[in-house]
Every structure is written in C-alpha cells, then in structure tokens.
C-alpha cells in the first residue's frame, strides 16, 4: 500500500474522507471537513482511547459529541486528524506493520527526550520531530 492509501485507510477510507487519489485531493477533503467516522476509524486503527485522540485534536468531549451529532468535523479538526494519521501511516511504512507502528508510537523514545511519539503529535513541530526520527530509523540511524 502507498503512504496515501495507508493514511486514507486509517481514516476510514474514501467513503469517509471522500475520493483521495493525490495529496491535493486530501487538501480538498480536509477543507470540506471529514465525516465524524474518521475519528472512530483512526481511534480503532491506532488502538487509541477516544480521550487521547481528542487531546491530539485539541477538542473537548462536548465538542466531539456535537461533531458526532452533525457528522462533520471542521477543517481545522480534520487537518489535525490528518497529522496524526499521516504519522501513523509513515510509521507503518518504516516499521513494517500497523502493530509495530502502534507499539512504537506509544513507547517512550530516547531521541524524543523520553516522550512517546504519540505525545508530540498535538503540534506540527512535534509531528515533524517524530517524522525525523522515523526517517533516521528508515536509514538505519537508530537513536
């Protein structure tokens, strides 16, 4: 599977995020706002408690409940959801499986000052640090 296919799959597939054949299609889908099912799908794919995902999305449980009722995320929430799904897809590519990616994301990492990678995905700079560590792993530079 390609990176984009892994990412879209983690978000529930084209039926949830719309037809995505390129990153530009993904931009359009993010701007439109994903269907709520993308949250449930990513939570299940990553085996994350919904509370952890709401922290990463920077939305309250009450807001999440409203999104469930309207079945639509706002563009900014969809963007943050993509950030998490993007790193999950990248970890699967580098580590070889969803199970290994999940385990790696939850384990404290020396290269990230002892933080588990998942804890850094609430900000773009944090996600970029996690991406850098995955790049080093991919090239055999374990840290």
PDB file of N, CA and C in Angstrom, residues 9-117:
ATOM      1  N   UNK A   9      -6.889   4.846   4.534  1.00  0.00           N
ATOM      2  CA  UNK A   9      -7.437   3.656   5.179  1.00  0.00           C
ATOM      3  C   UNK A   9      -7.592   3.866   6.683  1.00  0.00           C
ATOM      4  N   UNK A  10      -6.589   4.459   7.317  1.00  0.00           N
ATOM      5  CA  UNK A  10      -6.649   4.713   8.760  1.00  0.00           C
ATOM      6  C   UNK A  10      -7.795   5.653   9.118  1.00  0.00           C
ATOM      7  N   UNK A  11      -8.160   6.525   8.181  1.00  0.00           N
ATOM      8  CA  UNK A  11      -9.242   7.479   8.413  1.00  0.00           C
ATOM      9  C   UNK A  11     -10.611   6.925   8.022  1.00  0.00           C
ATOM     10  N   UNK A  12     -10.671   5.687   7.579  1.00  0.00           N
ATOM     11  CA  UNK A  12     -11.946   5.067   7.265  1.00  0.00           C
ATOM     12  C   UNK A  12     -12.198   4.850   5.789  1.00  0.00           C
ATOM     13  N   UNK A  13     -11.254   5.238   4.948  1.00  0.00           N
ATOM     14  CA  UNK A  13     -11.390   5.004   3.522  1.00  0.00           C
ATOM     15  C   UNK A  13     -12.120   6.118   2.794  1.00  0.00           C
ATOM     16  N   UNK A  14     -12.224   5.988   1.479  1.00  0.00           N
ATOM     17  CA  UNK A  14     -12.847   7.018   0.645  1.00  0.00           C
ATOM     18  C   UNK A  14     -14.306   7.311   1.012  1.00  0.00           C
ATOM     19  N   UNK A  15     -15.004   6.329   1.547  1.00  0.00           N
ATOM     20  CA  UNK A  15     -16.386   6.551   1.951  1.00  0.00           C
ATOM     21  C   UNK A  15     -16.520   7.547   3.086  1.00  0.00           C
ATOM     22  N   UNK A  16     -15.452   7.716   3.852  1.00  0.00           N
ATOM     23  CA  UNK A  16     -15.468   8.638   4.994  1.00  0.00           C
ATOM     24  C   UNK A  16     -14.809   9.972   4.642  1.00  0.00           C
ATOM     25  N   UNK A  17     -13.666   9.914   3.970  1.00  0.00           N
ATOM     26  CA  UNK A  17     -12.930  11.162   3.684  1.00  0.00           C
ATOM     27  C   UNK A  17     -13.120  11.663   2.265  1.00  0.00           C
ATOM     28  N   UNK A  18     -13.833  10.892   1.451  1.00  0.00           N
ATOM     29  CA  UNK A  18     -14.028  11.284   0.055  1.00  0.00           C
ATOM     30  C   UNK A  18     -12.968  10.642  -0.818  1.00  0.00           C
ATOM     31  N   UNK A  19     -13.120  10.762  -2.131  1.00  0.00           N
ATOM     32  CA  UNK A  19     -12.140  10.168  -3.043  1.00  0.00           C
ATOM     33  C   UNK A  19     -10.814  10.912  -2.962  1.00  0.00           C
ATOM     34  N   UNK A  20      -9.755  10.193  -2.649  1.00  0.00           N
ATOM     35  CA  UNK A  20      -8.435  10.797  -2.494  1.00  0.00           C
ATOM     36  C   UNK A  20      -7.442  10.006  -3.344  1.00  0.00           C
ATOM     37  N   UNK A  21      -7.034  10.603  -4.462  1.00  0.00           N
ATOM     38  CA  UNK A  21      -6.044   9.980  -5.339  1.00  0.00           C
ATOM     39  C   UNK A  21      -4.698  10.694  -5.280  1.00  0.00           C
ATOM     40  N   UNK A  22      -4.695  11.863  -4.625  1.00  0.00           N
ATOM     41  CA  UNK A  22      -3.458  12.636  -4.507  1.00  0.00           C
ATOM     42  C   UNK A  22      -3.519  13.477  -3.233  1.00  0.00           C
ATOM     43  N   UNK A  23      -2.376  14.047  -2.879  1.00  0.00           N
ATOM     44  CA  UNK A  23      -2.354  14.934  -1.704  1.00  0.00           C
ATOM     45  C   UNK A  23      -3.266  16.138  -1.932  1.00  0.00           C
ATOM     46  N   UNK A  24      -3.401  16.581  -3.172  1.00  0.00           N
ATOM     47  CA  UNK A  24      -4.284  17.720  -3.448  1.00  0.00           C
ATOM     48  C   UNK A  24      -5.748  17.347  -3.218  1.00  0.00           C
ATOM     49  N   UNK A  25      -6.123  16.114  -3.525  1.00  0.00           N
ATOM     50  CA  UNK A  25      -7.470  15.649  -3.185  1.00  0.00           C
ATOM     51  C   UNK A  25      -7.658  15.656  -1.671  1.00  0.00           C
ATOM     52  N   UNK A  26      -6.601  15.288  -0.953  1.00  0.00           N
ATOM     53  CA  UNK A  26      -6.665  15.276   0.503  1.00  0.00           C
ATOM     54  C   UNK A  26      -6.875  16.695   1.041  1.00  0.00           C
ATOM     55  N   UNK A  27      -6.218  17.674   0.441  1.00  0.00           N
ATOM     56  CA  UNK A  27      -6.402  19.076   0.840  1.00  0.00           C
ATOM     57  C   UNK A  27      -7.877  19.450   0.715  1.00  0.00           C
ATOM     58  N   UNK A  28      -8.477  19.109  -0.406  1.00  0.00           N
ATOM     59  CA  UNK A  28      -9.894  19.410  -0.623  1.00  0.00           C
ATOM     60  C   UNK A  28     -10.760  18.754   0.442  1.00  0.00           C
ATOM     61  N   UNK A  29     -10.484  17.494   0.729  1.00  0.00           N
ATOM     62  CA  UNK A  29     -11.272  16.767   1.727  1.00  0.00           C
ATOM     63  C   UNK A  29     -11.121  17.371   3.116  1.00  0.00           C
ATOM     64  N   UNK A  30      -9.906  17.775   3.459  1.00  0.00           N
ATOM     65  CA  UNK A  30      -9.670  18.412   4.758  1.00  0.00           C
ATOM     66  C   UNK A  30     -10.456  19.720   4.832  1.00  0.00           C
ATOM     67  N   UNK A  31     -10.388  20.511   3.789  1.00  0.00           N
ATOM     68  CA  UNK A  31     -11.106  21.796   3.779  1.00  0.00           C
ATOM     69  C   UNK A  31     -12.609  21.610   3.904  1.00  0.00           C
ATOM     70  N   UNK A  32     -13.133  20.535   3.297  1.00  0.00           N
ATOM     71  CA  UNK A  32     -14.563  20.243   3.390  1.00  0.00           C
ATOM     72  C   UNK A  32     -14.944  19.747   4.781  1.00  0.00           C
ATOM     73  N   UNK A  33     -13.978  19.201   5.505  1.00  0.00           N
ATOM     74  CA  UNK A  33     -14.225  18.594   6.817  1.00  0.00           C
ATOM     75  C   UNK A  33     -14.627  17.143   6.646  1.00  0.00           C
ATOM     76  N   UNK A  34     -13.960  16.266   7.371  1.00  0.00           N
ATOM     77  CA  UNK A  34     -14.246  14.840   7.288  1.00  0.00           C
ATOM     78  C   UNK A  34     -15.561  14.510   7.981  1.00  0.00           C
ATOM     79  N   UNK A  35     -16.135  13.402   7.582  1.00  0.00           N
ATOM     80  CA  UNK A  35     -17.258  12.857   8.339  1.00  0.00           C
ATOM     81  C   UNK A  35     -16.728  12.409   9.700  1.00  0.00           C
ATOM     82  N   UNK A  36     -17.593  12.418  10.689  1.00  0.00           N
ATOM     83  CA  UNK A  36     -17.189  12.067  12.051  1.00  0.00           C
ATOM     84  C   UNK A  36     -16.547  10.680  12.131  1.00  0.00           C
ATOM     85  N   UNK A  37     -16.993   9.775  11.287  1.00  0.00           N
ATOM     86  CA  UNK A  37     -16.477   8.404  11.336  1.00  0.00           C
ATOM     87  C   UNK A  37     -14.961   8.338  11.224  1.00  0.00           C
ATOM     88  N   UNK A  38     -14.337   9.360  10.667  1.00  0.00           N
ATOM     89  CA  UNK A  38     -12.875   9.380  10.567  1.00  0.00           C
ATOM     90  C   UNK A  38     -12.233   9.322  11.953  1.00  0.00           C
ATOM     91  N   UNK A  39     -12.867   9.949  12.932  1.00  0.00           N
ATOM     92  CA  UNK A  39     -12.350   9.924  14.311  1.00  0.00           C
ATOM     93  C   UNK A  39     -12.414   8.503  14.848  1.00  0.00           C
ATOM     94  N   UNK A  40     -13.582   7.876  14.728  1.00  0.00           N
ATOM     95  CA  UNK A  40     -13.726   6.496  15.219  1.00  0.00           C
ATOM     96  C   UNK A  40     -12.776   5.545  14.506  1.00  0.00           C
ATOM     97  N   UNK A  41     -12.635   5.735  13.201  1.00  0.00           N
ATOM     98  CA  UNK A  41     -11.776   4.852  12.416  1.00  0.00           C
ATOM     99  C   UNK A  41     -10.313   4.964  12.852  1.00  0.00           C
ATOM    100  N   UNK A  42      -9.827   6.207  13.010  1.00  0.00           N
ATOM    101  CA  UNK A  42      -8.430   6.377  13.414  1.00  0.00           C
ATOM    102  C   UNK A  42      -8.219   5.875  14.834  1.00  0.00           C
ATOM    103  N   UNK A  43      -9.184   6.119  15.705  1.00  0.00           N
ATOM    104  CA  UNK A  43      -9.096   5.622  17.076  1.00  0.00           C
ATOM    105  C   UNK A  43      -8.951   4.103  17.080  1.00  0.00           C
ATOM    106  N   UNK A  44      -9.747   3.447  16.252  1.00  0.00           N
ATOM    107  CA  UNK A  44      -9.692   1.982  16.166  1.00  0.00           C
ATOM    108  C   UNK A  44      -8.393   1.517  15.511  1.00  0.00           C
ATOM    109  N   UNK A  45      -8.010   2.148  14.410  1.00  0.00           N
ATOM    110  CA  UNK A  45      -6.795   1.742  13.690  1.00  0.00           C
ATOM    111  C   UNK A  45      -5.553   1.850  14.571  1.00  0.00           C
ATOM    112  N   UNK A  46      -5.511   2.910  15.375  1.00  0.00           N
ATOM    113  CA  UNK A  46      -4.339   3.129  16.223  1.00  0.00           C
ATOM    114  C   UNK A  46      -4.494   2.528  17.610  1.00  0.00           C
ATOM    115  N   UNK A  47      -5.661   1.957  17.892  1.00  0.00           N
ATOM    116  CA  UNK A  47      -5.975   1.407  19.208  1.00  0.00           C
ATOM    117  C   UNK A  47      -5.779   2.470  20.293  1.00  0.00           C
ATOM    118  N   UNK A  48      -6.312   3.659  20.009  1.00  0.00           N
ATOM    119  CA  UNK A  48      -6.228   4.790  20.933  1.00  0.00           C
ATOM    120  C   UNK A  48      -7.575   5.023  21.583  1.00  0.00           C
ATOM    121  N   UNK A  49      -7.547   5.285  22.867  1.00  0.00           N
ATOM    122  CA  UNK A  49      -8.761   5.696  23.557  1.00  0.00           C
ATOM    123  C   UNK A  49      -9.210   7.029  22.967  1.00  0.00           C
ATOM    124  N   UNK A  50     -10.494   7.208  22.818  1.00  0.00           N
ATOM    125  CA  UNK A  50     -11.023   8.418  22.201  1.00  0.00           C
ATOM    126  C   UNK A  50     -10.569   9.670  22.951  1.00  0.00           C
ATOM    127  N   UNK A  51     -10.338   9.554  24.257  1.00  0.00           N
ATOM    128  CA  UNK A  51      -9.850  10.689  25.053  1.00  0.00           C
ATOM    129  C   UNK A  51      -8.472  11.149  24.606  1.00  0.00           C
ATOM    130  N   UNK A  52      -7.608  10.205  24.257  1.00  0.00           N
ATOM    131  CA  UNK A  52      -6.278  10.563  23.759  1.00  0.00           C
ATOM    132  C   UNK A  52      -6.389  11.246  22.402  1.00  0.00           C
ATOM    133  N   UNK A  53      -7.277  10.767  21.580  1.00  0.00           N
ATOM    134  CA  UNK A  53      -7.457  11.379  20.266  1.00  0.00           C
ATOM    135  C   UNK A  53      -8.043  12.786  20.387  1.00  0.00           C
ATOM    136  N   UNK A  54      -8.962  13.004  21.321  1.00  0.00           N
ATOM    137  CA  UNK A  54      -9.497  14.360  21.492  1.00  0.00           C
ATOM    138  C   UNK A  54      -8.405  15.311  21.974  1.00  0.00           C
ATOM    139  N   UNK A  55      -7.473  14.808  22.774  1.00  0.00           N
ATOM    140  CA  UNK A  55      -6.344  15.642  23.202  1.00  0.00           C
ATOM    141  C   UNK A  55      -5.506  16.050  22.000  1.00  0.00           C
ATOM    142  N   UNK A  56      -5.235  15.097  21.116  1.00  0.00           N
ATOM    143  CA  UNK A  56      -4.441  15.389  19.929  1.00  0.00           C
ATOM    144  C   UNK A  56      -5.177  16.322  18.966  1.00  0.00           C
ATOM    145  N   UNK A  57      -6.497  16.227  18.951  1.00  0.00           N
ATOM    146  CA  UNK A  57      -7.299  17.081  18.080  1.00  0.00           C
ATOM    147  C   UNK A  57      -7.586  18.440  18.712  1.00  0.00           C
ATOM    148  N   UNK A  58      -7.252  18.551  19.993  1.00  0.00           N
ATOM    149  CA  UNK A  58      -7.481  19.785  20.747  1.00  0.00           C
ATOM    150  C   UNK A  58      -8.951  20.181  20.749  1.00  0.00           C
ATOM    151  N   UNK A  59      -9.814  19.190  20.996  1.00  0.00           N
ATOM    152  CA  UNK A  59     -11.236  19.467  21.134  1.00  0.00           C
ATOM    153  C   UNK A  59     -11.757  18.781  22.391  1.00  0.00           C
ATOM    154  N   UNK A  60     -12.773  19.358  22.977  1.00  0.00           N
ATOM    155  CA  UNK A  60     -13.346  18.802  24.206  1.00  0.00           C
ATOM    156  C   UNK A  60     -14.279  17.637  23.870  1.00  0.00           C
ATOM    157  N   UNK A  61     -14.589  16.864  24.895  1.00  0.00           N
ATOM    158  CA  UNK A  61     -15.528  15.752  24.721  1.00  0.00           C
ATOM    159  C   UNK A  61     -16.894  16.299  24.292  1.00  0.00           C
ATOM    160  N   UNK A  62     -17.265  17.443  24.819  1.00  0.00           N
ATOM    161  CA  UNK A  62     -18.551  18.064  24.467  1.00  0.00           C
ATOM    162  C   UNK A  62     -18.578  18.453  22.982  1.00  0.00           C
ATOM    163  N   UNK A  63     -17.495  19.044  22.503  1.00  0.00           N
ATOM    164  CA  UNK A  63     -17.408  19.400  21.085  1.00  0.00           C
ATOM    165  C   UNK A  63     -17.418  18.147  20.222  1.00  0.00           C
ATOM    166  N   UNK A  64     -16.707  17.138  20.647  1.00  0.00           N
ATOM    167  CA  UNK A  64     -16.685  15.887  19.895  1.00  0.00           C
ATOM    168  C   UNK A  64     -18.103  15.291  19.800  1.00  0.00           C
ATOM    169  N   UNK A  65     -18.856  15.393  20.880  1.00  0.00           N
ATOM    170  CA  UNK A  65     -20.234  14.907  20.882  1.00  0.00           C
ATOM    171  C   UNK A  65     -21.067  15.681  19.852  1.00  0.00           C
ATOM    172  N   UNK A  66     -20.869  16.997  19.784  1.00  0.00           N
ATOM    173  CA  UNK A  66     -21.577  17.803  18.778  1.00  0.00           C
ATOM    174  C   UNK A  66     -21.171  17.393  17.369  1.00  0.00           C
ATOM    175  N   UNK A  67     -19.877  17.125  17.164  1.00  0.00           N
ATOM    176  CA  UNK A  67     -19.418  16.699  15.839  1.00  0.00           C
ATOM    177  C   UNK A  67     -20.048  15.365  15.451  1.00  0.00           C
ATOM    178  N   UNK A  68     -20.204  14.509  16.416  1.00  0.00           N
ATOM    179  CA  UNK A  68     -20.842  13.212  16.149  1.00  0.00           C
ATOM    180  C   UNK A  68     -22.286  13.438  15.694  1.00  0.00           C
ATOM    181  N   UNK A  69     -22.970  14.369  16.357  1.00  0.00           N
ATOM    182  CA  UNK A  69     -24.373  14.657  16.024  1.00  0.00           C
ATOM    183  C   UNK A  69     -24.513  15.256  14.623  1.00  0.00           C
ATOM    184  N   UNK A  70     -23.575  16.111  14.234  1.00  0.00           N
ATOM    185  CA  UNK A  70     -23.648  16.743  12.906  1.00  0.00           C
ATOM    186  C   UNK A  70     -22.954  15.908  11.837  1.00  0.00           C
ATOM    187  N   UNK A  71     -22.181  14.897  12.285  1.00  0.00           N
ATOM    188  CA  UNK A  71     -21.413  14.010  11.402  1.00  0.00           C
ATOM    189  C   UNK A  71     -20.424  14.770  10.521  1.00  0.00           C
ATOM    190  N   UNK A  72     -19.866  15.848  11.037  1.00  0.00           N
ATOM    191  CA  UNK A  72     -18.896  16.616  10.254  1.00  0.00           C
ATOM    192  C   UNK A  72     -17.896  17.278  11.198  1.00  0.00           C
ATOM    193  N   UNK A  73     -16.607  17.104  10.861  1.00  0.00           N
ATOM    194  CA  UNK A  73     -15.544  17.817  11.576  1.00  0.00           C
ATOM    195  C   UNK A  73     -15.287  19.138  10.866  1.00  0.00           C
ATOM    196  N   UNK A  74     -14.792  20.104  11.602  1.00  0.00           N
ATOM    197  CA  UNK A  74     -14.367  21.348  10.979  1.00  0.00           C
ATOM    198  C   UNK A  74     -13.043  21.099  10.260  1.00  0.00           C
ATOM    199  N   UNK A  75     -12.692  21.995   9.355  1.00  0.00           N
ATOM    200  CA  UNK A  75     -11.455  21.852   8.578  1.00  0.00           C
ATOM    201  C   UNK A  75     -10.234  21.759   9.492  1.00  0.00           C
ATOM    202  N   UNK A  76     -10.169  22.599  10.521  1.00  0.00           N
ATOM    203  CA  UNK A  76      -9.005  22.582  11.414  1.00  0.00           C
ATOM    204  C   UNK A  76      -8.908  21.257  12.163  1.00  0.00           C
ATOM    205  N   UNK A  77     -10.037  20.679  12.543  1.00  0.00           N
ATOM    206  CA  UNK A  77     -10.040  19.389  13.230  1.00  0.00           C
ATOM    207  C   UNK A  77      -9.638  18.270  12.274  1.00  0.00           C
ATOM    208  N   UNK A  78     -10.128  18.350  11.047  1.00  0.00           N
ATOM    209  CA  UNK A  78      -9.750  17.370  10.031  1.00  0.00           C
ATOM    210  C   UNK A  78      -8.259  17.444   9.747  1.00  0.00           C
ATOM    211  N   UNK A  79      -7.713  18.653   9.724  1.00  0.00           N
ATOM    212  CA  UNK A  79      -6.288  18.853   9.490  1.00  0.00           C
ATOM    213  C   UNK A  79      -5.464  18.202  10.597  1.00  0.00           C
ATOM    214  N   UNK A  80      -5.881  18.392  11.835  1.00  0.00           N
ATOM    215  CA  UNK A  80      -5.147  17.776  12.947  1.00  0.00           C
ATOM    216  C   UNK A  80      -5.291  16.249  12.915  1.00  0.00           C
ATOM    217  N   UNK A  81      -6.448  15.759  12.491  1.00  0.00           N
ATOM    218  CA  UNK A  81      -6.641  14.315  12.372  1.00  0.00           C
ATOM    219  C   UNK A  81      -5.718  13.734  11.300  1.00  0.00           C
ATOM    220  N   UNK A  82      -5.565  14.458  10.198  1.00  0.00           N
ATOM    221  CA  UNK A  82      -4.653  14.021   9.134  1.00  0.00           C
ATOM    222  C   UNK A  82      -3.220  13.984   9.645  1.00  0.00           C
ATOM    223  N   UNK A  83      -2.834  14.959  10.463  1.00  0.00           N
ATOM    224  CA  UNK A  83      -1.471  14.987  11.001  1.00  0.00           C
ATOM    225  C   UNK A  83      -1.174  13.686  11.746  1.00  0.00           C
ATOM    226  N   UNK A  84      -2.113  13.239  12.560  1.00  0.00           N
ATOM    227  CA  UNK A  84      -1.925  12.002  13.329  1.00  0.00           C
ATOM    228  C   UNK A  84      -1.927  10.791  12.392  1.00  0.00           C
ATOM    229  N   UNK A  85      -2.878  10.740  11.477  1.00  0.00           N
ATOM    230  CA  UNK A  85      -2.973   9.615  10.534  1.00  0.00           C
ATOM    231  C   UNK A  85      -1.742   9.550   9.637  1.00  0.00           C
ATOM    232  N   UNK A  86      -1.210  10.703   9.276  1.00  0.00           N
ATOM    233  CA  UNK A  86      -0.028  10.766   8.417  1.00  0.00           C
ATOM    234  C   UNK A  86       1.177  10.126   9.110  1.00  0.00           C
ATOM    235  N   UNK A  87       1.369  10.441  10.370  1.00  0.00           N
ATOM    236  CA  UNK A  87       2.487   9.846  11.125  1.00  0.00           C
ATOM    237  C   UNK A  87       2.248   8.354  11.326  1.00  0.00           C
ATOM    238  N   UNK A  88       1.014   7.970  11.588  1.00  0.00           N
ATOM    239  CA  UNK A  88       0.705   6.540  11.738  1.00  0.00           C
ATOM    240  C   UNK A  88       1.025   5.788  10.449  1.00  0.00           C
ATOM    241  N   UNK A  89       0.641   6.361   9.309  1.00  0.00           N
ATOM    242  CA  UNK A  89       0.938   5.734   8.013  1.00  0.00           C
ATOM    243  C   UNK A  89       2.448   5.646   7.797  1.00  0.00           C
ATOM    244  N   UNK A  90       3.157   6.702   8.132  1.00  0.00           N
ATOM    245  CA  UNK A  90       4.622   6.713   7.951  1.00  0.00           C
ATOM    246  C   UNK A  90       5.279   5.657   8.840  1.00  0.00           C
ATOM    247  N   UNK A  91       4.810   5.557  10.072  1.00  0.00           N
ATOM    248  CA  UNK A  91       5.370   4.552  10.995  1.00  0.00           C
ATOM    249  C   UNK A  91       5.118   3.143  10.473  1.00  0.00           C
ATOM    250  N   UNK A  92       3.951   2.913   9.869  1.00  0.00           N
ATOM    251  CA  UNK A  92       3.671   1.599   9.285  1.00  0.00           C
ATOM    252  C   UNK A  92       4.648   1.295   8.147  1.00  0.00           C
ATOM    253  N   UNK A  93       4.908   2.298   7.305  1.00  0.00           N
ATOM    254  CA  UNK A  93       5.847   2.101   6.188  1.00  0.00           C
ATOM    255  C   UNK A  93       7.237   1.760   6.701  1.00  0.00           C
ATOM    256  N   UNK A  94       7.694   2.505   7.683  1.00  0.00           N
ATOM    257  CA  UNK A  94       9.070   2.342   8.179  1.00  0.00           C
ATOM    258  C   UNK A  94       9.224   1.070   8.997  1.00  0.00           C
ATOM    259  N   UNK A  95       8.240   0.779   9.843  1.00  0.00           N
ATOM    260  CA  UNK A  95       8.364  -0.341  10.775  1.00  0.00           C
ATOM    261  C   UNK A  95       7.771  -1.642  10.252  1.00  0.00           C
ATOM    262  N   UNK A  96       6.980  -1.565   9.181  1.00  0.00           N
ATOM    263  CA  UNK A  96       6.533  -2.768   8.505  1.00  0.00           C
ATOM    264  C   UNK A  96       5.144  -3.271   8.825  1.00  0.00           C
ATOM    265  N   UNK A  97       4.493  -2.753   9.863  1.00  0.00           N
ATOM    266  CA  UNK A  97       3.132  -3.210  10.161  1.00  0.00           C
ATOM    267  C   UNK A  97       2.431  -2.208  11.065  1.00  0.00           C
ATOM    268  N   UNK A  98       1.116  -2.301  11.074  1.00  0.00           N
ATOM    269  CA  UNK A  98       0.319  -1.436  11.950  1.00  0.00           C
ATOM    270  C   UNK A  98       0.597  -1.758  13.420  1.00  0.00           C
ATOM    271  N   UNK A  99       0.771  -3.042  13.748  1.00  0.00           N
ATOM    272  CA  UNK A  99       1.043  -3.419  15.137  1.00  0.00           C
ATOM    273  C   UNK A  99       2.356  -2.815  15.625  1.00  0.00           C
ATOM    274  N   UNK A 100       3.396  -2.901  14.802  1.00  0.00           N
ATOM    275  CA  UNK A 100       4.687  -2.328  15.183  1.00  0.00           C
ATOM    276  C   UNK A 100       4.602  -0.809  15.279  1.00  0.00           C
ATOM    277  N   UNK A 101       3.852  -0.196  14.374  1.00  0.00           N
ATOM    278  CA  UNK A 101       3.685   1.264  14.396  1.00  0.00           C
ATOM    279  C   UNK A 101       2.981   1.698  15.675  1.00  0.00           C
ATOM    280  N   UNK A 102       1.906   1.004  16.036  1.00  0.00           N
ATOM    281  CA  UNK A 102       1.178   1.338  17.269  1.00  0.00           C
ATOM    282  C   UNK A 102       2.084   1.233  18.481  1.00  0.00           C
ATOM    283  N   UNK A 103       2.823   0.129  18.570  1.00  0.00           N
ATOM    284  CA  UNK A 103       3.716  -0.077  19.715  1.00  0.00           C
ATOM    285  C   UNK A 103       4.788   1.013  19.776  1.00  0.00           C
ATOM    286  N   UNK A 104       5.390   1.345  18.640  1.00  0.00           N
ATOM    287  CA  UNK A 104       6.443   2.357  18.596  1.00  0.00           C
ATOM    288  C   UNK A 104       5.898   3.725  18.999  1.00  0.00           C
ATOM    289  N   UNK A 105       4.727   4.071  18.540  1.00  0.00           N
ATOM    290  CA  UNK A 105       4.152   5.385  18.852  1.00  0.00           C
ATOM    291  C   UNK A 105       3.853   5.556  20.336  1.00  0.00           C
ATOM    292  N   UNK A 106       3.600   4.468  21.030  1.00  0.00           N
ATOM    293  CA  UNK A 106       3.240   4.548  22.451  1.00  0.00           C
ATOM    294  C   UNK A 106       4.425   4.395  23.406  1.00  0.00           C
ATOM    295  N   UNK A 107       5.561   3.941  22.888  1.00  0.00           N
ATOM    296  CA  UNK A 107       6.737   3.659  23.724  1.00  0.00           C
ATOM    297  C   UNK A 107       7.602   4.907  23.889  1.00  0.00           C
ATOM    298  N   UNK A 108       8.050   5.223  25.120  1.00  0.00           N
ATOM    299  CA  UNK A 108       8.973   6.354  25.289  1.00  0.00           C
ATOM    300  C   UNK A 108      10.176   6.194  24.364  1.00  0.00           C
ATOM    301  N   UNK A 109      10.624   7.327  23.822  1.00  0.00           N
ATOM    302  CA  UNK A 109      11.689   7.310  22.823  1.00  0.00           C
ATOM    303  C   UNK A 109      12.830   8.227  23.258  1.00  0.00           C
ATOM    304  N   UNK A 110      14.011   7.670  23.351  1.00  0.00           N
ATOM    305  CA  UNK A 110      15.192   8.435  23.775  1.00  0.00           C
ATOM    306  C   UNK A 110      15.449   9.639  22.894  1.00  0.00           C
ATOM    307  N   UNK A 111      15.267   9.476  21.586  1.00  0.00           N
ATOM    308  CA  UNK A 111      15.521  10.568  20.643  1.00  0.00           C
ATOM    309  C   UNK A 111      14.527  11.716  20.816  1.00  0.00           C
ATOM    310  N   UNK A 112      13.420  11.437  21.484  1.00  0.00           N
ATOM    311  CA  UNK A 112      12.397  12.462  21.733  1.00  0.00           C
ATOM    312  C   UNK A 112      12.371  12.845  23.217  1.00  0.00           C
ATOM    313  N   UNK A 113      13.556  12.772  23.829  1.00  0.00           N
ATOM    314  CA  UNK A 113      13.745  13.126  25.241  1.00  0.00           C
ATOM    315  C   UNK A 113      12.845  12.316  26.169  1.00  0.00           C
ATOM    316  N   UNK A 114      12.653  11.061  25.813  1.00  0.00           N
ATOM    317  CA  UNK A 114      11.885  10.152  26.645  1.00  0.00           C
ATOM    318  C   UNK A 114      10.378  10.215  26.440  1.00  0.00           C
ATOM    319  N   UNK A 115       9.928  11.084  25.566  1.00  0.00           N
ATOM    320  CA  UNK A 115       8.492  11.187  25.280  1.00  0.00           C
ATOM    321  C   UNK A 115       8.075  10.089  24.309  1.00  0.00           C
ATOM    322  N   UNK A 116       6.885   9.530  24.488  1.00  0.00           N
ATOM    323  CA  UNK A 116       6.389   8.639  23.443  1.00  0.00           C
ATOM    324  C   UNK A 116       6.022   9.484  22.224  1.00  0.00           C
ATOM    325  N   UNK A 117       6.285   9.012  21.033  1.00  0.00           N
ATOM    326  CA  UNK A 117       5.988   9.817  19.844  1.00  0.00           C
ATOM    327  C   UNK A 117       4.551  10.339  19.789  1.00  0.00           C
TER     328      UNK A 117
END
